[in-house]
Amino acid sequence: MSPDASGAARIVIAIDGPAASGKSSTAQWVASVLGFRHVDSGALYRAATAAAVRSGAAPAEWTEDLVLRVAANVTLSPRSTSFAPCIEGVDVESEIRGAEVTRHVSRVAQMPRVRTWVNSLVQQAATRHDIVVDGRDMGTTVFPKATLKVFLIADPWERARRRLTQQIGRRPTEAEIAEETDRLVHRDAQDATQTVQAKDAVLIDTTYLTQPEQVERIVALAKAVTQRGSDTSPVDDHAS
Ligand code: CDP
């Protein structure tokens, strides 16, 4: 654990995995059970993408410089158990979940300096709070010494079914699930380079688990690890 300015040790629980594997909702829940804060790294890539959409430039014209310029208006605003993604200080949580942002976010996430920008915001949050952070590369690049690393996977069809149920608030049809599965598998392929299971991550397949069951498992792992204690820093000084 790394000492912060006040000398207190900070705990980092890193939850990674492919699209719609339940990382964010699980991370949020685990954070509230443990009294930590949830940091959603994907929300920052999404907010940068939403800011680029707002710029009015055609997505094909988005350069790394343009995205970084508009991302300067993106911040994470602290909440009791999370951080709200904001553009110009206004919460954009629902805007960043829209289809247009989802369609373009993977390309924005390939931009190296955008990744450096996200990683540094996420690492800053960990200097001030114990966090549960979720994404693709939290346990590998951003927090190679995280207190606990979890990699969540689930069958693509089940991930698509859950994501749609959450979005449309009713039971999706088979045809809708098939279409969403195609979109998820396509995004998984675009995100494959950065979606890596750390060697020391605990792999949890949630296909046949309920959400309370997966939360319970991660909370139990976190309690076991934090009780055992650690004298290592969750933040690698060289991570970008
Ligand atoms: O919720 P979902 O799993 O669909 O995605 P997300 O966590 O909101 O992330 C949105 C996109 O951001 C992903 O498709 C990746 O392209 C990118 N991302 C990334 O590259 N690295 C991360 N640590 C988190 C997200």
PDB file of N, CA and C and ligand atoms in Angstrom, residues 16-24 40-43 45-46 97 102 105-107 109-110 115 118-119 134-138 142 163 184 187 190-191 194-195, ligand 1:
ATOM      1  N   ASP A  16     -10.827  -6.023 -13.649  1.00  0.00           N
ATOM      2  CA  ASP A  16     -10.748  -5.889 -15.104  1.00  0.00           C
ATOM      3  C   ASP A  16     -11.599  -6.957 -15.773  1.00  0.00           C
ATOM      4  N   GLY A  17     -11.792  -6.760 -17.087  1.00  0.00           N
ATOM      5  CA  GLY A  17     -12.527  -7.774 -17.849  1.00  0.00           C
ATOM      6  C   GLY A  17     -13.087  -7.175 -19.119  1.00  0.00           C
ATOM      7  N   PRO A  18     -13.645  -8.013 -19.998  1.00  0.00           N
ATOM      8  CA  PRO A  18     -14.171  -7.535 -21.277  1.00  0.00           C
ATOM      9  C   PRO A  18     -15.465  -6.740 -21.121  1.00  0.00           C
ATOM     10  N   ALA A  19     -15.959  -6.220 -22.240  1.00  0.00           N
ATOM     11  CA  ALA A  19     -17.157  -5.366 -22.240  1.00  0.00           C
ATOM     12  C   ALA A  19     -18.349  -6.069 -21.592  1.00  0.00           C
ATOM     13  N   ALA A  20     -19.058  -5.304 -20.772  1.00  0.00           N
ATOM     14  CA  ALA A  20     -20.302  -5.764 -20.142  1.00  0.00           C
ATOM     15  C   ALA A  20     -20.134  -7.041 -19.321  1.00  0.00           C
ATOM     16  N   SER A  21     -18.951  -7.200 -18.733  1.00  0.00           N
ATOM     17  CA  SER A  21     -18.755  -8.386 -17.880  1.00  0.00           C
ATOM     18  C   SER A  21     -19.228  -8.103 -16.452  1.00  0.00           C
ATOM     19  N   GLY A  22     -19.815  -6.937 -16.232  1.00  0.00           N
ATOM     20  CA  GLY A  22     -20.363  -6.610 -14.918  1.00  0.00           C
ATOM     21  C   GLY A  22     -19.361  -5.914 -14.013  1.00  0.00           C
ATOM     22  N   LYS A  23     -18.264  -5.441 -14.596  1.00  0.00           N
ATOM     23  CA  LYS A  23     -17.207  -4.838 -13.764  1.00  0.00           C
ATOM     24  C   LYS A  23     -17.694  -3.638 -12.976  1.00  0.00           C
ATOM     25  N   SER A  24     -18.348  -2.688 -13.694  1.00  0.00           N
ATOM     26  CA  SER A  24     -18.684  -1.421 -13.036  1.00  0.00           C
ATOM     27  C   SER A  24     -19.726  -1.590 -11.942  1.00  0.00           C
ATOM     28  N   ASP A  40     -14.388   4.380 -12.157  1.00  0.00           N
ATOM     29  CA  ASP A  40     -14.715   3.683 -13.402  1.00  0.00           C
ATOM     30  C   ASP A  40     -13.830   4.259 -14.513  1.00  0.00           C
ATOM     31  N   SER A  41     -12.730   3.560 -14.842  1.00  0.00           N
ATOM     32  CA  SER A  41     -11.810   4.124 -15.841  1.00  0.00           C
ATOM     33  C   SER A  41     -12.474   4.217 -17.209  1.00  0.00           C
ATOM     34  N   GLY A  42     -13.370   3.268 -17.511  1.00  0.00           N
ATOM     35  CA  GLY A  42     -14.072   3.306 -18.800  1.00  0.00           C
ATOM     36  C   GLY A  42     -14.903   4.572 -18.937  1.00  0.00           C
ATOM     37  N   ALA A  43     -15.415   5.086 -17.809  1.00  0.00           N
ATOM     38  CA  ALA A  43     -16.233   6.312 -17.861  1.00  0.00           C
ATOM     39  C   ALA A  43     -15.399   7.490 -18.360  1.00  0.00           C
ATOM     40  N   TYR A  45     -12.797   7.235 -20.566  1.00  0.00           N
ATOM     41  CA  TYR A  45     -12.687   7.082 -22.033  1.00  0.00           C
ATOM     42  C   TYR A  45     -14.007   7.495 -22.684  1.00  0.00           C
ATOM     43  N   ARG A  46     -15.109   7.120 -22.040  1.00  0.00           N
ATOM     44  CA  ARG A  46     -16.422   7.480 -22.587  1.00  0.00           C
ATOM     45  C   ARG A  46     -16.636   8.998 -22.536  1.00  0.00           C
ATOM     46  N   ARG A  97     -23.262   6.805 -21.790  1.00  0.00           N
ATOM     47  CA  ARG A  97     -23.703   5.410 -21.997  1.00  0.00           C
ATOM     48  C   ARG A  97     -24.449   5.251 -23.319  1.00  0.00           C
ATOM     49  N   THR A 102     -20.614   4.717 -27.364  1.00  0.00           N
ATOM     50  CA  THR A 102     -20.186   3.310 -27.325  1.00  0.00           C
ATOM     51  C   THR A 102     -19.573   2.889 -28.667  1.00  0.00           C
ATOM     52  N   VAL A 105     -15.930   4.763 -28.766  1.00  0.00           N
ATOM     53  CA  VAL A 105     -15.004   4.837 -27.624  1.00  0.00           C
ATOM     54  C   VAL A 105     -13.745   3.984 -27.807  1.00  0.00           C
ATOM     55  N   SER A 106     -13.869   2.834 -28.459  1.00  0.00           N
ATOM     56  CA  SER A 106     -12.682   1.965 -28.570  1.00  0.00           C
ATOM     57  C   SER A 106     -11.582   2.636 -29.377  1.00  0.00           C
ATOM     58  N   ARG A 107     -11.970   3.414 -30.399  1.00  0.00           N
ATOM     59  CA  ARG A 107     -10.939   4.093 -31.204  1.00  0.00           C
ATOM     60  C   ARG A 107     -10.234   5.166 -30.366  1.00  0.00           C
ATOM     61  N   ALA A 109      -9.891   5.062 -27.200  1.00  0.00           N
ATOM     62  CA  ALA A 109      -9.086   4.359 -26.190  1.00  0.00           C
ATOM     63  C   ALA A 109      -7.788   3.778 -26.761  1.00  0.00           C
ATOM     64  N   GLN A 110      -7.657   3.776 -28.092  1.00  0.00           N
ATOM     65  CA  GLN A 110      -6.386   3.311 -28.695  1.00  0.00           C
ATOM     66  C   GLN A 110      -5.328   4.415 -28.684  1.00  0.00           C
ATOM     67  N   ARG A 115      -4.678   7.422 -23.193  1.00  0.00           N
ATOM     68  CA  ARG A 115      -4.521   6.404 -22.144  1.00  0.00           C
ATOM     69  C   ARG A 115      -3.683   6.964 -20.981  1.00  0.00           C
ATOM     70  N   VAL A 118      -5.976   9.229 -18.899  1.00  0.00           N
ATOM     71  CA  VAL A 118      -6.903   8.461 -18.039  1.00  0.00           C
ATOM     72  C   VAL A 118      -6.136   7.851 -16.872  1.00  0.00           C
ATOM     73  N   ASN A 119      -5.003   7.216 -17.173  1.00  0.00           N
ATOM     74  CA  ASN A 119      -4.267   6.527 -16.109  1.00  0.00           C
ATOM     75  C   ASN A 119      -3.837   7.484 -15.005  1.00  0.00           C
ATOM     76  N   ASP A 134     -12.284  -0.123 -11.909  1.00  0.00           N
ATOM     77  CA  ASP A 134     -12.534  -1.144 -12.925  1.00  0.00           C
ATOM     78  C   ASP A 134     -12.165  -0.651 -14.313  1.00  0.00           C
ATOM     79  N   GLY A 135     -11.804  -1.612 -15.175  1.00  0.00           N
ATOM     80  CA  GLY A 135     -11.417  -1.268 -16.538  1.00  0.00           C
ATOM     81  C   GLY A 135     -10.913  -2.484 -17.290  1.00  0.00           C
ATOM     82  N   ARG A 136      -9.847  -2.264 -18.067  1.00  0.00           N
ATOM     83  CA  ARG A 136      -9.279  -3.349 -18.876  1.00  0.00           C
ATOM     84  C   ARG A 136      -7.857  -3.671 -18.423  1.00  0.00           C
ATOM     85  N   ASP A 137      -7.145  -2.608 -17.979  1.00  0.00           N
ATOM     86  CA  ASP A 137      -5.706  -2.739 -17.713  1.00  0.00           C
ATOM     87  C   ASP A 137      -5.330  -2.194 -16.338  1.00  0.00           C
ATOM     88  N   MET A 138      -6.309  -2.204 -15.414  1.00  0.00           N
ATOM     89  CA  MET A 138      -6.026  -1.645 -14.084  1.00  0.00           C
ATOM     90  C   MET A 138      -5.013  -2.513 -13.336  1.00  0.00           C
ATOM     91  N   VAL A 142      -1.875   0.030 -14.845  1.00  0.00           N
ATOM     92  CA  VAL A 142      -2.117   1.207 -13.999  1.00  0.00           C
ATOM     93  C   VAL A 142      -1.798   0.934 -12.525  1.00  0.00           C
ATOM     94  N   ARG A 163     -26.591  -6.686 -20.362  1.00  0.00           N
ATOM     95  CA  ARG A 163     -26.414  -5.279 -20.758  1.00  0.00           C
ATOM     96  C   ARG A 163     -27.730  -4.718 -21.315  1.00  0.00           C
ATOM     97  N   LEU A 184     -20.840  -6.568 -28.922  1.00  0.00           N
ATOM     98  CA  LEU A 184     -19.883  -6.778 -27.816  1.00  0.00           C
ATOM     99  C   LEU A 184     -18.632  -7.507 -28.295  1.00  0.00           C
ATOM    100  N   ARG A 187     -16.465  -5.143 -30.134  1.00  0.00           N
ATOM    101  CA  ARG A 187     -15.747  -4.227 -29.227  1.00  0.00           C
ATOM    102  C   ARG A 187     -14.633  -4.977 -28.471  1.00  0.00           C
ATOM    103  N   GLN A 190     -11.715  -5.040 -30.691  1.00  0.00           N
ATOM    104  CA  GLN A 190     -11.028  -3.732 -30.764  1.00  0.00           C
ATOM    105  C   GLN A 190     -10.228  -3.449 -29.488  1.00  0.00           C
ATOM    106  N   ASP A 191     -10.719  -3.967 -28.357  1.00  0.00           N
ATOM    107  CA  ASP A 191     -10.094  -3.679 -27.051  1.00  0.00           C
ATOM    108  C   ASP A 191      -9.095  -4.753 -26.624  1.00  0.00           C
ATOM    109  N   GLN A 194      -5.496  -4.127 -24.875  1.00  0.00           N
ATOM    110  CA  GLN A 194      -5.368  -3.642 -23.488  1.00  0.00           C
ATOM    111  C   GLN A 194      -6.138  -4.484 -22.467  1.00  0.00           C
ATOM    112  N   THR A 195      -6.928  -5.452 -22.944  1.00  0.00           N
ATOM    113  CA  THR A 195      -7.712  -6.263 -21.993  1.00  0.00           C
ATOM    114  C   THR A 195      -6.919  -7.512 -21.640  1.00  0.00           C
TER     115      THR A 195
HETATM  116  O1  CDP B   1     -19.049  -1.011 -19.567  1.00  0.00           O
HETATM  117  P1  CDP B   1     -18.277  -1.593 -20.698  1.00  0.00           P
HETATM  118  O2  CDP B   1     -17.568  -2.834 -20.271  1.00  0.00           O
HETATM  119  O3  CDP B   1     -19.087  -1.737 -21.914  1.00  0.00           O
HETATM  120  O4  CDP B   1     -17.142  -0.598 -21.151  1.00  0.00           O
HETATM  121  P2  CDP B   1     -16.429   0.513 -20.282  1.00  0.00           P
HETATM  122  O5  CDP B   1     -15.738  -0.107 -19.107  1.00  0.00           O
HETATM  123  O6  CDP B   1     -17.380   1.611 -20.039  1.00  0.00           O
HETATM  124  O7  CDP B   1     -15.297   0.983 -21.299  1.00  0.00           O
HETATM  125  C1  CDP B   1     -15.633   1.636 -22.513  1.00  0.00           C
HETATM  126  C2  CDP B   1     -14.455   1.511 -23.448  1.00  0.00           C
HETATM  127  O8  CDP B   1     -13.328   2.186 -22.894  1.00  0.00           O
HETATM  128  C3  CDP B   1     -13.964   0.096 -23.736  1.00  0.00           C
HETATM  129  O9  CDP B   1     -14.667  -0.518 -24.801  1.00  0.00           O
HETATM  130  C4  CDP B   1     -12.491   0.315 -24.054  1.00  0.00           C
HETATM  131  O10 CDP B   1     -12.326   0.700 -25.396  1.00  0.00           O
HETATM  132  C5  CDP B   1     -12.122   1.509 -23.200  1.00  0.00           C
HETATM  133  N1  CDP B   1     -11.417   1.171 -21.969  1.00  0.00           N
HETATM  134  C6  CDP B   1     -10.061   0.905 -22.053  1.00  0.00           C
HETATM  135  O11 CDP B   1      -9.509   0.852 -23.148  1.00  0.00           O
HETATM  136  N2  CDP B   1      -9.340   0.704 -20.910  1.00  0.00           N
HETATM  137  C7  CDP B   1      -9.926   0.758 -19.717  1.00  0.00           C
HETATM  138  N3  CDP B   1      -9.182   0.608 -18.622  1.00  0.00           N
HETATM  139  C8  CDP B   1     -11.318   0.995 -19.611  1.00  0.00           C
HETATM  140  C9  CDP B   1     -12.045   1.180 -20.763  1.00  0.00           C
END
